[in-house]
GROMACS .gro file of C-alpha atoms in nm:
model
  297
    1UNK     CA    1   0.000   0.000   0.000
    2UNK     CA    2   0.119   0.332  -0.098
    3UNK     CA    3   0.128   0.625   0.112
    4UNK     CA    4  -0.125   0.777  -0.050
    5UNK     CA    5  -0.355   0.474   0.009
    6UNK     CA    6  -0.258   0.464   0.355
    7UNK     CA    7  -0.336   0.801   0.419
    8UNK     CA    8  -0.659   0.792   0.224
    9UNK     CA    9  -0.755   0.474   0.428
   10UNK     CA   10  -0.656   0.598   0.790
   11UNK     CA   11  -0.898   0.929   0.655
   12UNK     CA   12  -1.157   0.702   0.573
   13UNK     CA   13  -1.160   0.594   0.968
   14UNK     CA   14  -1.228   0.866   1.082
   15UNK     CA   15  -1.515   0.855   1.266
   16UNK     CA   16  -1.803   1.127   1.359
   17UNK     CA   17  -1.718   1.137   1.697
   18UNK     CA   18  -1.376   1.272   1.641
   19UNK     CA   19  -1.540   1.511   1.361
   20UNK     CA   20  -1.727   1.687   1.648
   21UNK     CA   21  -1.434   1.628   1.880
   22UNK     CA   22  -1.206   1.851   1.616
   23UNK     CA   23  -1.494   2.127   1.589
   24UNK     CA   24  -1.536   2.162   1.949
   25UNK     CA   25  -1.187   2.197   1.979
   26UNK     CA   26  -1.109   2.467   1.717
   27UNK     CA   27  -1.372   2.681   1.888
   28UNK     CA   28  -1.259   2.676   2.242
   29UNK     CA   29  -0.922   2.785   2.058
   30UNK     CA   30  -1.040   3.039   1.894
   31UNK     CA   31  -1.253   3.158   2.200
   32UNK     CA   32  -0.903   3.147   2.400
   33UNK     CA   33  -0.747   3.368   2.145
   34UNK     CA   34  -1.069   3.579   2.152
   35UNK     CA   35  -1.031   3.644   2.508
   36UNK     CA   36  -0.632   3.652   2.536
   37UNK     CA   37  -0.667   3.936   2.269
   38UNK     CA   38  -0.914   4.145   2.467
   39UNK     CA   39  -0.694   4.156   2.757
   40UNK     CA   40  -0.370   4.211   2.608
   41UNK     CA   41  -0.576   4.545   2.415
   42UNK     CA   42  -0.520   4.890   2.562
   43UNK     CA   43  -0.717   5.015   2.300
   44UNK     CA   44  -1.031   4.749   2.293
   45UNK     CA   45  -1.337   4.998   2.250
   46UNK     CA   46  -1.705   4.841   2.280
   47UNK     CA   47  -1.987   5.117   2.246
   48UNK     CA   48  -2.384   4.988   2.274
   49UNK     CA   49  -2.528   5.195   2.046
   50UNK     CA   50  -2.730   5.250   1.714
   51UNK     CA   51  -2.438   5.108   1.490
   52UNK     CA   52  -2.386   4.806   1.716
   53UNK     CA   53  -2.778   4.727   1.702
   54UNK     CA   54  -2.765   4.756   1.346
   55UNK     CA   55  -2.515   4.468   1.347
   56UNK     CA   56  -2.707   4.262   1.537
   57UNK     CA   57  -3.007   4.340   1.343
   58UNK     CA   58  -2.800   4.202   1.040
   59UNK     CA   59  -2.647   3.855   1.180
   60UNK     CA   60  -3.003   3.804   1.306
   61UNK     CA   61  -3.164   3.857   0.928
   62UNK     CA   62  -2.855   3.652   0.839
   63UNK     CA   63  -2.935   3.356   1.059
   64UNK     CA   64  -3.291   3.319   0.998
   65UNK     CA   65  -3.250   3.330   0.645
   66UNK     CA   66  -2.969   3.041   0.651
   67UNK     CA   67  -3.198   2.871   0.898
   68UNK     CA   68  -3.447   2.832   0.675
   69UNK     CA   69  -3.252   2.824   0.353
   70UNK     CA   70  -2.952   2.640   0.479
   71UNK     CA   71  -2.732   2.920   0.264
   72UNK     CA   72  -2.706   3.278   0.203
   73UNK     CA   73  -2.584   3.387   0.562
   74UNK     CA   74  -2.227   3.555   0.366
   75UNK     CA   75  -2.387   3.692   0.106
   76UNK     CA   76  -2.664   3.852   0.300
   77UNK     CA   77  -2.476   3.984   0.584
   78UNK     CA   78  -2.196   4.097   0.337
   79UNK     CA   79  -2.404   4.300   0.114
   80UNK     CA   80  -2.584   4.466   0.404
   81UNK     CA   81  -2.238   4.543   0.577
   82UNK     CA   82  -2.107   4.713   0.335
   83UNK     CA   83  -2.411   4.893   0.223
   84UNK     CA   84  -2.354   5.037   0.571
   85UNK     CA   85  -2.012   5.126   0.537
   86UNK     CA   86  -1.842   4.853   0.615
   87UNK     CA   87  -1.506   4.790   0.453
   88UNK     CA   88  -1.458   4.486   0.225
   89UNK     CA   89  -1.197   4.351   0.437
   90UNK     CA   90  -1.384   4.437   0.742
   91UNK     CA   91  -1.673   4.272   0.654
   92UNK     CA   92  -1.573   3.945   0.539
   93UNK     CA   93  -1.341   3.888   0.850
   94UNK     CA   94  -1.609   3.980   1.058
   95UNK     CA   95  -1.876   3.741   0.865
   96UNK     CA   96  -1.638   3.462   0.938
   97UNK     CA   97  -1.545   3.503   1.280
   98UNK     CA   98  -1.903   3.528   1.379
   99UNK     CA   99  -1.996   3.210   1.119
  100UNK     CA  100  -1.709   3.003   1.280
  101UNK     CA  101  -1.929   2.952   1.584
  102UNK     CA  102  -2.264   2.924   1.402
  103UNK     CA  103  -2.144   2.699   1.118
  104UNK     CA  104  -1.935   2.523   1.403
  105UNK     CA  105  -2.289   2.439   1.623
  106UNK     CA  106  -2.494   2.365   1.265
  107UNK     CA  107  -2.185   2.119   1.198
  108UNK     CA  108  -2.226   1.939   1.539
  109UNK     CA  109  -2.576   1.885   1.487
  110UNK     CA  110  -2.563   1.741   1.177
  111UNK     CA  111  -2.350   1.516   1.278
  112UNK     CA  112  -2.561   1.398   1.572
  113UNK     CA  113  -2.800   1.319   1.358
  114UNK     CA  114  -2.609   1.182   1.108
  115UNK     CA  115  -2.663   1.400   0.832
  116UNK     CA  116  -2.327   1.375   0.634
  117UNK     CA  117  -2.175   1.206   0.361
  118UNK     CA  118  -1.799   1.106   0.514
  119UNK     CA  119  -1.685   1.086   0.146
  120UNK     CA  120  -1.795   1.408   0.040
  121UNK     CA  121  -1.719   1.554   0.335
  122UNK     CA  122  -1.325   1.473   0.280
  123UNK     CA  123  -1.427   1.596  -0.080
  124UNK     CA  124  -1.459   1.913   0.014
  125UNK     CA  125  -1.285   2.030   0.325
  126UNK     CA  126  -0.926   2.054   0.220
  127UNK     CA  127  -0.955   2.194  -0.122
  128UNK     CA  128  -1.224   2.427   0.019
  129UNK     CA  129  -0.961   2.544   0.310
  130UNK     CA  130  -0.728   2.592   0.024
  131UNK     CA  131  -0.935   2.836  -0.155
  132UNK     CA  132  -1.038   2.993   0.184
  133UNK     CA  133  -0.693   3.072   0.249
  134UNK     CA  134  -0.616   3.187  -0.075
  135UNK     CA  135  -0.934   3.430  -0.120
  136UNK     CA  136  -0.830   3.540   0.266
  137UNK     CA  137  -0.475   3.622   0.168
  138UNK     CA  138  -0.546   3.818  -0.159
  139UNK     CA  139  -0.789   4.026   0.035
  140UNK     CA  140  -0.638   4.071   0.314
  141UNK     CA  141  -0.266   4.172   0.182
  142UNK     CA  142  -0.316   4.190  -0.180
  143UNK     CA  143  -0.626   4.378  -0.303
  144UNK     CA  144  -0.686   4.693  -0.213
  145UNK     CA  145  -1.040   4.737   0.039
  146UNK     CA  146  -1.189   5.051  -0.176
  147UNK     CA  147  -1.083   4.938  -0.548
  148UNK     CA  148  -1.252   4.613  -0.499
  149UNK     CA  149  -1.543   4.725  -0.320
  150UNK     CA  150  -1.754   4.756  -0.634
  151UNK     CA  151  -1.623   4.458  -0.770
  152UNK     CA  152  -1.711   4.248  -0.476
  153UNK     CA  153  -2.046   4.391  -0.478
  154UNK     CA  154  -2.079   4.299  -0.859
  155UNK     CA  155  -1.987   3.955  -0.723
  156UNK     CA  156  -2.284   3.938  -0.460
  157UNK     CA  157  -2.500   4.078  -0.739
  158UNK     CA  158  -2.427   3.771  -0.960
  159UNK     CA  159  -2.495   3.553  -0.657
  160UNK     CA  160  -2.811   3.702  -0.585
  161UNK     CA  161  -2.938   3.644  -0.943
  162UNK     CA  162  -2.852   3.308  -0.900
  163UNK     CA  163  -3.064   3.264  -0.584
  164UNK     CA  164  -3.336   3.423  -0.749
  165UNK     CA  165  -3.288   3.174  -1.070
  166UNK     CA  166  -3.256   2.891  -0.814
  167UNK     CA  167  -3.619   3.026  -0.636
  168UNK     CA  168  -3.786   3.071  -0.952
  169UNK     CA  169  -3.687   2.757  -1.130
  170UNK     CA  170  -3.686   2.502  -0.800
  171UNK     CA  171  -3.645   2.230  -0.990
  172UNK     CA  172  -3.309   1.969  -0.976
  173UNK     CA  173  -3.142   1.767  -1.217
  174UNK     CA  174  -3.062   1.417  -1.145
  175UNK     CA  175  -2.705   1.245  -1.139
  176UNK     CA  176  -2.608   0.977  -0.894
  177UNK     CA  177  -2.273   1.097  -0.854
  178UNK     CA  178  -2.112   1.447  -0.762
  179UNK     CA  179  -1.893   1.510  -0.998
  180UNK     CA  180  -1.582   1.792  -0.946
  181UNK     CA  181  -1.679   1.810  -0.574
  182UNK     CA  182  -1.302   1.950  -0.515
  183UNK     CA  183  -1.314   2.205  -0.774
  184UNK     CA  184  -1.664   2.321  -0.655
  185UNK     CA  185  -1.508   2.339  -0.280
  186UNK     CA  186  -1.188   2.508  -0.420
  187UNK     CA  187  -1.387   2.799  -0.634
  188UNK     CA  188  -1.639   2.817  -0.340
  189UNK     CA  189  -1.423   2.880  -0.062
  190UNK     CA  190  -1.181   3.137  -0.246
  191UNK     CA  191  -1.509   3.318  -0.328
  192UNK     CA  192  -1.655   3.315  -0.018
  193UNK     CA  193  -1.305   3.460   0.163
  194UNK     CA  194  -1.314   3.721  -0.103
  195UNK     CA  195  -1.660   3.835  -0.124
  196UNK     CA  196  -1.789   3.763   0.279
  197UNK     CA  197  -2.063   3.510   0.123
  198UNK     CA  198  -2.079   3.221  -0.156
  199UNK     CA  199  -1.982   2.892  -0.018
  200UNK     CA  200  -2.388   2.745   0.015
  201UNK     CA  201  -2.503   2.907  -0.340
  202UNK     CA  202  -2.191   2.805  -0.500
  203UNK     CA  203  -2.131   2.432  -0.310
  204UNK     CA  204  -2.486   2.321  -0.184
  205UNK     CA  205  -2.682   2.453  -0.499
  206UNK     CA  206  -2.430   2.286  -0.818
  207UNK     CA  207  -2.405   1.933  -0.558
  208UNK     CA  208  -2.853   1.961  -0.500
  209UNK     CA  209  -2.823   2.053  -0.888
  210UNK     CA  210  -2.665   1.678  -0.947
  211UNK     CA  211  -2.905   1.520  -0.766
  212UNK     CA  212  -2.759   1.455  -0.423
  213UNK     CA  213  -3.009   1.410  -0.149
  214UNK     CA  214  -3.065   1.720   0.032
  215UNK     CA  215  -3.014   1.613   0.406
  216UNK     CA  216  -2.675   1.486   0.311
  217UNK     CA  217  -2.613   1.812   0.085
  218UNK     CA  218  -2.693   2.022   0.341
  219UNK     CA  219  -2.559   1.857   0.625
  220UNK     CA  220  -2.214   1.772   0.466
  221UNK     CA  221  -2.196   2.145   0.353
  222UNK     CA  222  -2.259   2.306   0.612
  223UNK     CA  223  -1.987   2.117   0.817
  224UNK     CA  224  -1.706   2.129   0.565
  225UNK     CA  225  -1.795   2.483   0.606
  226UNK     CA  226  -1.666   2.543   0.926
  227UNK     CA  227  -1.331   2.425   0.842
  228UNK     CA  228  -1.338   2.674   0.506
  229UNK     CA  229  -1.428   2.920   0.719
  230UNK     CA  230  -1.212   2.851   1.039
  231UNK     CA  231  -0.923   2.892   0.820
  232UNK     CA  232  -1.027   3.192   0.688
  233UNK     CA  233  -1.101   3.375   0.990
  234UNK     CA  234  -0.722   3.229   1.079
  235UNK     CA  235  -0.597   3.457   0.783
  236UNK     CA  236  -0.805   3.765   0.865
  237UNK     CA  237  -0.698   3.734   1.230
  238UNK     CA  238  -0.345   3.746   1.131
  239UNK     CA  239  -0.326   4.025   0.847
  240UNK     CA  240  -0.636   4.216   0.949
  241UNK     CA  241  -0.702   4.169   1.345
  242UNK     CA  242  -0.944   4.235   1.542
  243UNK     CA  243  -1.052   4.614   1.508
  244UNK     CA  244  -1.395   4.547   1.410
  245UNK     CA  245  -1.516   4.401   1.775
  246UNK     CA  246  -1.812   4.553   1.756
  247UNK     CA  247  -1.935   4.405   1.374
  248UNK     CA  248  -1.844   4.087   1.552
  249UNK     CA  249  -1.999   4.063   1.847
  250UNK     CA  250  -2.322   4.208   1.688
  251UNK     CA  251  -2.343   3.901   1.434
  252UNK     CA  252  -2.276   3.688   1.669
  253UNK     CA  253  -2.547   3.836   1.889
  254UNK     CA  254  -2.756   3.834   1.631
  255UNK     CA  255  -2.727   3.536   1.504
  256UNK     CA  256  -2.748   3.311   1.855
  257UNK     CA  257  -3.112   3.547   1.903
  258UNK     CA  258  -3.224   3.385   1.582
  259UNK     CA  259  -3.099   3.036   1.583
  260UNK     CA  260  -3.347   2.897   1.786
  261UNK     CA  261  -3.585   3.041   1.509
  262UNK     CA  262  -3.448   2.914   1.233
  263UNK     CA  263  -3.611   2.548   1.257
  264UNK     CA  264  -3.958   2.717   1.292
  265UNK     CA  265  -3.921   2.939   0.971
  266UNK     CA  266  -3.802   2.609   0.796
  267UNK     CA  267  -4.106   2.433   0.936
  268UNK     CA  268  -4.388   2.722   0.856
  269UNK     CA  269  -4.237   2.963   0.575
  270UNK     CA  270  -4.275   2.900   0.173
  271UNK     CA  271  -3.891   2.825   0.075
  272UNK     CA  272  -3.925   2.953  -0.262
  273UNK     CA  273  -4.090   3.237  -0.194
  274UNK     CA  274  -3.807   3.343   0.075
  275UNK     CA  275  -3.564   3.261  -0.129
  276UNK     CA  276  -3.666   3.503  -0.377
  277UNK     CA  277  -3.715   3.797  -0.144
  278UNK     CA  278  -3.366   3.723   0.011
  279UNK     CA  279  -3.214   3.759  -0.349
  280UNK     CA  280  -3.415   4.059  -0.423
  281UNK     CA  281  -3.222   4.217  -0.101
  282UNK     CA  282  -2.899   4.087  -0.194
  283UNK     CA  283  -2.959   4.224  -0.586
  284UNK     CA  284  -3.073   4.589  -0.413
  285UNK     CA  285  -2.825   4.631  -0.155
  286UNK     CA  286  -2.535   4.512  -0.374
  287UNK     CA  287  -2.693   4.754  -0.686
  288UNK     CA  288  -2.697   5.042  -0.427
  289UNK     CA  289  -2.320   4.945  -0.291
  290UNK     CA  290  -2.199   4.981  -0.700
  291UNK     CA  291  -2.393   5.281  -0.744
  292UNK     CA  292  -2.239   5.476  -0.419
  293UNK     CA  293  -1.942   5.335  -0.523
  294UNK     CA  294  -1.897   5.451  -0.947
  295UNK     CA  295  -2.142   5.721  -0.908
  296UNK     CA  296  -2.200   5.873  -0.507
  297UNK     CA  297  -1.823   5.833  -0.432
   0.00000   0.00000   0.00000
């Protein structure tokens, strides 16, 4: 047996228990950091006021709409960040800090109930990580925050004409395999650094589009997520820091106020009819962000 074959076999054994072991870990690490950070600051500045509820208004309009879509929580938040002035580099740090704890509880659930695809799952997280890091790195240190503004925008446009597309036509081709999971991981994940948003409209919707069942779509996803987007955050951390406590906290506010509302709005709301209002906000906000942006200044 090869090395390659070994490793690919002792991968293969890895069981769910140690999945959720690794997740819970990661997040007490980066809760550590979190707090080591905050005490080390002289200059840690936390204000509760109209801004700060504004960001919580956001990751909870975030989290209900990825409760009940199981995607769109980047590209939402994203757009509306930087529709309120929110830097590019700002705002997809911040999305990902605060996602590494949602995605990191929807993760754990899904695999207490057994809603992944091991296979896939592999599939996905290290290419995806790759492109995470990647799309992290060229924002961070690379790209310029007020050049690429509109063009990021532009980019959340597209992806909210594809939600709409996917809302209007809700209909799914049928494969039985997934084919170019990796690539799909690897474009998703450099995408979603870059542009705060894209991993579920770019990875769940092509893998539903080949047929895959949907509880195993959505539940391997949204776990290889967390890695994509723990090593993301990792990036930001260490090229942008923390100055942006306050976006932060509010998403993560927000979002925790709406998670326990997310199965309800699942359970009660029309999916395709959300799914078209949510890309309708995504299309306006990110319209209004190139507007201000060519035309406003």
């Amino acid at each position: 047996m090869t090395s390659i074959q070994l490793l690919k076999h002792n991968i293969q054994k890895i069981s769910f228990k140690q999945i959720g072991w690794t997740i819970l870990t990661l997040n007490l690490l980066l809760i550590v950091y979190f707090v080591f950070i905050i005490q080390q600051s002289d200059e840690f500045l936390f204000a509760f006021d109209n801004t700060f509820y504004t960001f919580i208004a956001i990751g909870f309009c975030a989290q209900l709409i990825d409760g009940a879509l199981g995607m769109a929580y980047g590209a939402s938040s994203s757009s509306l960040l930087l529709h309120f002035g929110v830097s590019p580099k700002i705002a997809s740090a911040s999305v990902h800090m605060a996602e590494v704890f949602t995605t990191g509880v929807s993760g754990l659930s899904h695999l207490k109930f057994k809603n992944i695809d091991k296979k896939l799952l592999i599939k996905l997280v290290i290419p995806g990580v790759i492109g995470a890091v990647v799309g992290a790195y060229l924002l961070s240190a690379v790209l310029d925050g007020g050049f690429i503004k509109p063009y990021i925008s532009a980019y959340l446009l597209i992806l909210g004409i594809l939600i709409l597309l996917k809302g209007i036509r809700n209909n799914f081709k049928k494969h039985k395999k997934v084919r170019k999971a990796g690539l799909l991981a690897l474009v998703g994940g450099m995408f979603d650094a870059l542009g705060g948003g894209g991993w579920g409209p770019i990875v769940t919707s092509n893998i539903l589009n080949q047929g895959k069942d949907p509880r195993l779509t959505i539940g391997t996803v949204n776990t290889a997520e967390f890695f994509v987007t723990f090593f993301a955050t990792g990036v930001f951390l260490f090229y942008v820091g923390v100055d942006s406590w306050q976006v932060v906290l509010g998403l993560i506010i927000g979002g925790v106020l709406a998670a326990p509302l997310g199965a309800l709005v699942a359970s009660k709301i029309n999916k395709r009819l959300l799914m078209i209002v949510v890309s309708l906000v995504i299309i306006l906000t990110s319209s209004l962000n190139i507007y201000h942006s060519f035309i406003g200044g």
